[in-house]
mmCIF file of C-alpha atoms in Angstrom:
data_model
loop_
_atom_site.group_PDB
_atom_site.id
_atom_site.type_symbol
_atom_site.label_atom_id
_atom_site.label_comp_id
_atom_site.label_asym_id
_atom_site.label_seq_id
_atom_site.Cartn_x
_atom_site.Cartn_y
_atom_site.Cartn_z
ATOM 1 C CA UNK A 1441 -5.137 -10.687 -9.488
ATOM 2 C CA UNK A 1442 -2.160 -12.394 -7.913
ATOM 3 C CA UNK A 1443 -2.349 -13.904 -4.395
ATOM 4 C CA UNK A 1444 0.516 -12.723 -2.237
ATOM 5 C CA UNK A 1445 1.424 -14.134 1.156
ATOM 6 C CA UNK A 1446 3.868 -12.978 3.815
ATOM 7 C CA UNK A 1447 5.469 -14.937 6.591
ATOM 8 C CA UNK A 1448 5.490 -14.392 9.466
ATOM 9 C CA UNK A 1449 2.480 -12.209 10.044
ATOM 10 C CA UNK A 1450 3.897 -11.073 13.358
ATOM 11 C CA UNK A 1451 7.355 -11.321 14.840
ATOM 12 C CA UNK A 1452 8.917 -10.073 18.044
ATOM 13 C CA UNK A 1453 12.672 -10.093 18.394
ATOM 14 C CA UNK A 1454 15.379 -8.835 20.653
ATOM 15 C CA UNK A 1455 17.473 -5.789 19.754
ATOM 16 C CA UNK A 1456 20.587 -6.759 17.856
ATOM 17 C CA UNK A 1457 19.146 -9.860 16.225
ATOM 18 C CA UNK A 1458 18.208 -10.333 12.565
ATOM 19 C CA UNK A 1459 14.763 -11.112 11.252
ATOM 20 C CA UNK A 1460 13.808 -12.496 7.870
ATOM 21 C CA UNK A 1461 10.410 -11.744 6.288
ATOM 22 C CA UNK A 1462 9.226 -13.801 3.312
ATOM 23 C CA UNK A 1463 7.001 -12.587 0.508
ATOM 24 C CA UNK A 1464 5.592 -15.216 -1.809
ATOM 25 C CA UNK A 1465 3.615 -14.872 -4.996
ATOM 26 C CA UNK A 1466 1.383 -17.955 -4.824
ATOM 27 C CA UNK A 1467 -0.139 -18.033 -8.287
ATOM 28 C CA UNK A 1468 1.907 -15.622 -10.324
ATOM 29 C CA UNK A 1469 5.521 -15.437 -11.482
ATOM 30 C CA UNK A 1470 6.732 -12.120 -10.204
ATOM 31 C CA UNK A 1471 9.751 -10.562 -11.884
ATOM 32 C CA UNK A 1472 9.382 -7.473 -9.740
ATOM 33 C CA UNK A 1473 8.339 -7.186 -6.141
ATOM 34 C CA UNK A 1474 8.254 -4.184 -3.877
ATOM 35 C CA UNK A 1475 8.824 -3.682 -0.146
ATOM 36 C CA UNK A 1476 7.001 -1.035 1.794
ATOM 37 C CA UNK A 1477 7.140 0.130 5.362
ATOM 38 C CA UNK A 1478 4.299 1.615 7.266
ATOM 39 C CA UNK A 1479 4.650 3.584 10.490
ATOM 40 C CA UNK A 1480 1.644 4.037 12.778
ATOM 41 C CA UNK A 1481 -0.827 6.547 11.397
ATOM 42 C CA UNK A 1482 1.496 7.166 8.475
ATOM 43 C CA UNK A 1483 1.414 6.223 4.845
ATOM 44 C CA UNK A 1484 3.126 3.284 3.223
ATOM 45 C CA UNK A 1485 6.643 4.210 2.154
ATOM 46 C CA UNK A 1486 8.384 2.376 -0.607
ATOM 47 C CA UNK A 1487 11.650 0.931 0.688
ATOM 48 C CA UNK A 1488 13.001 -0.948 -2.332
ATOM 49 C CA UNK A 1489 12.183 -2.574 -5.613
ATOM 50 C CA UNK A 1490 13.218 -6.204 -5.817
ATOM 51 C CA UNK A 1491 14.032 -7.672 -9.220
ATOM 52 C CA UNK A 1492 14.446 -11.449 -9.694
ATOM 53 C CA UNK A 1493 18.030 -12.404 -10.195
ATOM 54 C CA UNK A 1494 19.504 -8.971 -9.631
ATOM 55 C CA UNK A 1495 20.230 -6.523 -6.890
ATOM 56 C CA UNK A 1496 17.378 -4.580 -5.327
ATOM 57 C CA UNK A 1497 16.996 -0.883 -5.946
ATOM 58 C CA UNK A 1498 16.684 1.025 -2.673
ATOM 59 C CA UNK A 1499 14.883 4.341 -2.112
ATOM 60 C CA UNK A 1500 16.798 7.301 -0.880
ATOM 61 C CA UNK A 1501 17.376 7.098 2.847
ATOM 62 C CA UNK A 1502 16.913 3.310 3.114
ATOM 63 C CA UNK A 1503 20.035 1.528 4.352
ATOM 64 C CA UNK A 1504 20.677 -1.349 2.015
ATOM 65 C CA UNK A 1505 23.080 -3.020 4.470
ATOM 66 C CA UNK A 1506 20.421 -2.979 7.122
ATOM 67 C CA UNK A 1507 17.496 -4.105 5.005
ATOM 68 C CA UNK A 1508 18.790 -6.968 2.905
ATOM 69 C CA UNK A 1509 16.579 -8.030 0.039
ATOM 70 C CA UNK A 1510 16.934 -11.201 -1.900
ATOM 71 C CA UNK A 1511 14.725 -12.159 -4.841
ATOM 72 C CA UNK A 1512 16.148 -15.501 -5.855
ATOM 73 C CA UNK A 1513 13.100 -16.921 -7.558
ATOM 74 C CA UNK A 1514 9.998 -15.722 -9.409
ATOM 75 C CA UNK A 1515 7.836 -16.516 -6.410
ATOM 76 C CA UNK A 1516 9.896 -15.484 -3.428
ATOM 77 C CA UNK A 1517 11.474 -12.320 -2.170
ATOM 78 C CA UNK A 1518 12.875 -11.957 1.337
ATOM 79 C CA UNK A 1519 13.574 -8.909 3.453
ATOM 80 C CA UNK A 1520 16.097 -9.360 6.268
ATOM 81 C CA UNK A 1521 16.281 -6.700 8.912
ATOM 82 C CA UNK A 1522 19.828 -6.969 10.312
ATOM 83 C CA UNK A 1523 20.888 -5.952 13.800
ATOM 84 C CA UNK A 1524 17.382 -4.832 14.562
ATOM 85 C CA UNK A 1525 16.714 -1.850 16.797
ATOM 86 C CA UNK A 1526 13.470 -0.754 18.361
ATOM 87 C CA UNK A 1527 13.113 2.002 15.789
ATOM 88 C CA UNK A 1528 12.880 -0.699 13.124
ATOM 89 C CA UNK A 1529 9.574 -1.783 14.653
ATOM 90 C CA UNK A 1530 7.015 -1.275 11.926
ATOM 91 C CA UNK A 1531 4.613 -2.903 9.555
ATOM 92 C CA UNK A 1532 6.323 -4.254 6.472
ATOM 93 C CA UNK A 1533 4.299 -4.925 3.319
ATOM 94 C CA UNK A 1534 5.386 -6.472 0.066
ATOM 95 C CA UNK A 1535 3.694 -6.312 -3.297
ATOM 96 C CA UNK A 1536 4.019 -8.032 -6.637
ATOM 97 C CA UNK A 1537 4.018 -6.255 -9.959
ATOM 98 C CA UNK A 1538 1.394 -7.620 -12.268
ATOM 99 C CA UNK A 1539 1.237 -7.807 -16.030
ATOM 100 C CA UNK A 1540 4.395 -5.882 -16.687
ATOM 101 C CA UNK A 1541 2.854 -2.682 -15.361
ATOM 102 C CA UNK A 1542 4.359 -1.098 -12.294
ATOM 103 C CA UNK A 1543 1.077 0.704 -11.628
ATOM 104 C CA UNK A 1544 -0.532 -2.706 -11.137
ATOM 105 C CA UNK A 1545 0.545 -4.221 -7.830
ATOM 106 C CA UNK A 1546 -0.882 -6.951 -5.668
ATOM 107 C CA UNK A 1547 -0.188 -6.589 -1.970
ATOM 108 C CA UNK A 1548 0.637 -9.025 0.764
ATOM 109 C CA UNK A 1549 -1.085 -8.854 4.142
ATOM 110 C CA UNK A 1550 1.914 -7.400 5.874
ATOM 111 C CA UNK A 1551 4.267 -8.373 8.697
ATOM 112 C CA UNK A 1552 4.238 -6.663 12.046
ATOM 113 C CA UNK A 1553 7.784 -6.452 13.453
ATOM 114 C CA UNK A 1554 8.335 -5.542 17.064
ATOM 115 C CA UNK A 1555 11.916 -5.077 18.291
ATOM 116 C CA UNK A 1556 12.351 -5.145 22.046
ATOM 117 C CA UNK B 681 6.884 16.839 -5.152
ATOM 118 C CA UNK B 682 4.372 14.060 -5.043
ATOM 119 C CA UNK B 683 2.146 13.538 -2.027
ATOM 120 C CA UNK B 684 -1.230 12.354 -0.932
ATOM 121 C CA UNK B 685 -3.280 13.640 1.935
ATOM 122 C CA UNK B 686 -6.269 11.863 3.390
ATOM 123 C CA UNK B 687 -8.386 14.032 5.602
ATOM 124 C CA UNK B 688 -9.705 12.154 8.583
ATOM 125 C CA UNK B 689 -7.923 9.121 9.944
ATOM 126 C CA UNK B 690 -11.279 7.778 11.176
ATOM 127 C CA UNK B 691 -14.709 8.165 9.663
ATOM 128 C CA UNK B 692 -17.858 6.731 11.121
ATOM 129 C CA UNK B 693 -21.157 6.386 9.287
ATOM 130 C CA UNK B 694 -24.418 4.634 9.895
ATOM 131 C CA UNK B 695 -25.401 1.686 7.761
ATOM 132 C CA UNK B 696 -27.241 3.004 4.710
ATOM 133 C CA UNK B 697 -25.642 6.457 4.912
ATOM 134 C CA UNK B 698 -23.397 8.100 2.365
ATOM 135 C CA UNK B 699 -19.745 7.313 2.572
ATOM 136 C CA UNK B 700 -17.310 10.102 1.712
ATOM 137 C CA UNK B 701 -13.563 9.594 2.141
ATOM 138 C CA UNK B 702 -11.425 12.547 1.144
ATOM 139 C CA UNK B 703 -8.182 12.504 -0.733
ATOM 140 C CA UNK B 704 -6.110 15.377 -2.028
ATOM 141 C CA UNK B 705 -2.913 15.077 -3.936
ATOM 142 C CA UNK B 706 0.074 17.022 -5.089
ATOM 143 C CA UNK B 707 1.744 16.040 -8.288
ATOM 144 C CA UNK B 708 4.125 17.669 -10.725
ATOM 145 C CA UNK B 709 2.671 15.716 -13.657
ATOM 146 C CA UNK B 710 -0.781 14.362 -14.486
ATOM 147 C CA UNK B 711 -1.194 11.603 -11.939
ATOM 148 C CA UNK B 712 -2.639 8.143 -11.933
ATOM 149 C CA UNK B 713 -4.803 7.917 -8.812
ATOM 150 C CA UNK B 714 -5.968 4.878 -6.905
ATOM 151 C CA UNK B 715 -8.069 3.808 -4.012
ATOM 152 C CA UNK B 716 -7.235 0.634 -2.131
ATOM 153 C CA UNK B 717 -9.116 -1.135 0.664
ATOM 154 C CA UNK B 718 -7.549 -3.205 3.399
ATOM 155 C CA UNK B 719 -9.513 -5.620 5.503
ATOM 156 C CA UNK B 720 -8.003 -7.002 8.715
ATOM 157 C CA UNK B 721 -5.193 -9.469 8.133
ATOM 158 C CA UNK B 722 -5.414 -9.038 4.360
ATOM 159 C CA UNK B 723 -3.399 -7.195 1.761
ATOM 160 C CA UNK B 724 -4.490 -3.983 0.080
ATOM 161 C CA UNK B 725 -7.073 -4.592 -2.639
ATOM 162 C CA UNK B 726 -7.645 -2.258 -5.566
ATOM 163 C CA UNK B 727 -11.043 -0.519 -5.434
ATOM 164 C CA UNK B 728 -10.655 1.655 -8.462
ATOM 165 C CA UNK B 729 -8.183 3.753 -10.377
ATOM 166 C CA UNK B 730 -8.080 6.823 -12.590
ATOM 167 C CA UNK B 731 -5.546 7.065 -15.372
ATOM 168 C CA UNK B 732 -6.985 9.149 -18.190
ATOM 169 C CA UNK B 733 -10.370 9.804 -19.737
ATOM 170 C CA UNK B 734 -13.606 9.923 -17.788
ATOM 171 C CA UNK B 735 -13.106 11.688 -14.487
ATOM 172 C CA UNK B 736 -15.818 9.721 -12.664
ATOM 173 C CA UNK B 737 -14.479 6.254 -12.009
ATOM 174 C CA UNK B 738 -16.566 3.359 -10.817
ATOM 175 C CA UNK B 739 -15.035 0.588 -8.806
ATOM 176 C CA UNK B 740 -15.985 -2.587 -7.045
ATOM 177 C CA UNK B 741 -18.560 -2.850 -4.239
ATOM 178 C CA UNK B 742 -20.506 0.237 -5.375
ATOM 179 C CA UNK B 743 -17.683 2.701 -4.766
ATOM 180 C CA UNK B 744 -16.782 5.509 -7.106
ATOM 181 C CA UNK B 745 -14.393 8.414 -7.163
ATOM 182 C CA UNK B 746 -14.158 11.619 -9.109
ATOM 183 C CA UNK B 747 -10.941 13.126 -10.320
ATOM 184 C CA UNK B 748 -11.138 16.922 -9.944
ATOM 185 C CA UNK B 749 -7.973 18.517 -11.305
ATOM 186 C CA UNK B 750 -8.970 22.028 -10.259
ATOM 187 C CA UNK B 751 -9.324 20.879 -6.684
ATOM 188 C CA UNK B 752 -6.487 18.324 -6.820
ATOM 189 C CA UNK B 753 -8.911 15.855 -5.275
ATOM 190 C CA UNK B 754 -9.951 12.286 -5.747
ATOM 191 C CA UNK B 755 -12.642 11.664 -3.105
ATOM 192 C CA UNK B 756 -14.147 8.232 -2.698
ATOM 193 C CA UNK B 757 -17.895 7.856 -2.287
ATOM 194 C CA UNK B 758 -20.565 5.203 -1.892
ATOM 195 C CA UNK B 759 -24.262 6.116 -1.724
ATOM 196 C CA UNK B 760 -25.209 3.631 0.938
ATOM 197 C CA UNK B 761 -22.784 2.097 3.450
ATOM 198 C CA UNK B 762 -22.899 -1.562 4.289
ATOM 199 C CA UNK B 763 -21.510 -3.211 7.374
ATOM 200 C CA UNK B 764 -19.009 -5.097 5.173
ATOM 201 C CA UNK B 765 -17.491 -1.765 4.039
ATOM 202 C CA UNK B 766 -15.834 -1.374 7.449
ATOM 203 C CA UNK B 767 -12.127 -1.404 6.605
ATOM 204 C CA UNK B 768 -9.170 0.900 6.095
ATOM 205 C CA UNK B 769 -8.967 2.855 2.851
ATOM 206 C CA UNK B 770 -5.827 4.164 1.206
ATOM 207 C CA UNK B 771 -5.592 6.740 -1.517
ATOM 208 C CA UNK B 772 -2.514 6.547 -3.680
ATOM 209 C CA UNK B 773 -0.861 8.426 -6.514
ATOM 210 C CA UNK B 774 1.346 6.756 -9.088
ATOM 211 C CA UNK B 775 3.952 8.461 -11.177
ATOM 212 C CA UNK B 776 7.650 8.225 -11.942
ATOM 213 C CA UNK B 777 7.320 4.474 -11.423
ATOM 214 C CA UNK B 778 6.379 4.794 -7.766
ATOM 215 C CA UNK B 779 3.344 4.744 -5.593
ATOM 216 C CA UNK B 780 2.778 7.486 -2.996
ATOM 217 C CA UNK B 781 0.217 6.532 -0.424
ATOM 218 C CA UNK B 782 -1.921 8.537 1.916
ATOM 219 C CA UNK B 783 -1.929 7.661 5.620
ATOM 220 C CA UNK B 784 -5.246 5.808 5.368
ATOM 221 C CA UNK B 785 -8.789 6.321 6.682
ATOM 222 C CA UNK B 786 -10.469 3.771 8.861
ATOM 223 C CA UNK B 787 -14.150 3.509 8.061
ATOM 224 C CA UNK B 788 -16.468 2.361 10.834
ATOM 225 C CA UNK B 789 -20.049 1.450 9.893
ATOM 226 C CA UNK B 790 -22.593 1.593 12.683
ATOM 227 C CA UNK B 791 -25.694 -0.588 12.606
#
């Protein structure tokens, strides 16, 4: 399967600032990447589907102006949390779609965001 | 509506004992079902999946799961736990081009 990395693994920021999280597919060209959010003791929730070279598709209830997604290359997608608030504190996980099948995804290790 | 419920956020077993992690689902169409494992500081790794066909699915590391439509369940089992099985396990359902995850079960293996 594909190797997926995320950077940073942990980030702490002040309220009102913006934070960028990178998701890289290290050995696989990823046309499609996904961004998930996980609240404590809750399941992973799909936030958006990121397609290389086009606009991301956001799930219902996810603010696209707050969670900016850029997928400029086949190996990199970024999630920027703009004007962060404490309620944005969460675990963010990206995944890469493998082999043209959306039911085959390879997951990154996640990024823990804490907004003070 | 699609949803996945994992009973028990924490399960503790002794080394060598049976592992049973429970997963129930709700789906409006025949689902694809998955179990993932997550070790600390690593991404989710696929353990096994059910799509169609045989309802007993074997995965990596000696794990298996059985799809029971009548019970809407997809419980994960392993006959004999090993210390290296300690991790968090996620059950997931896939349909309509989306994954729906359970909230996870942390497995602790006691020596």
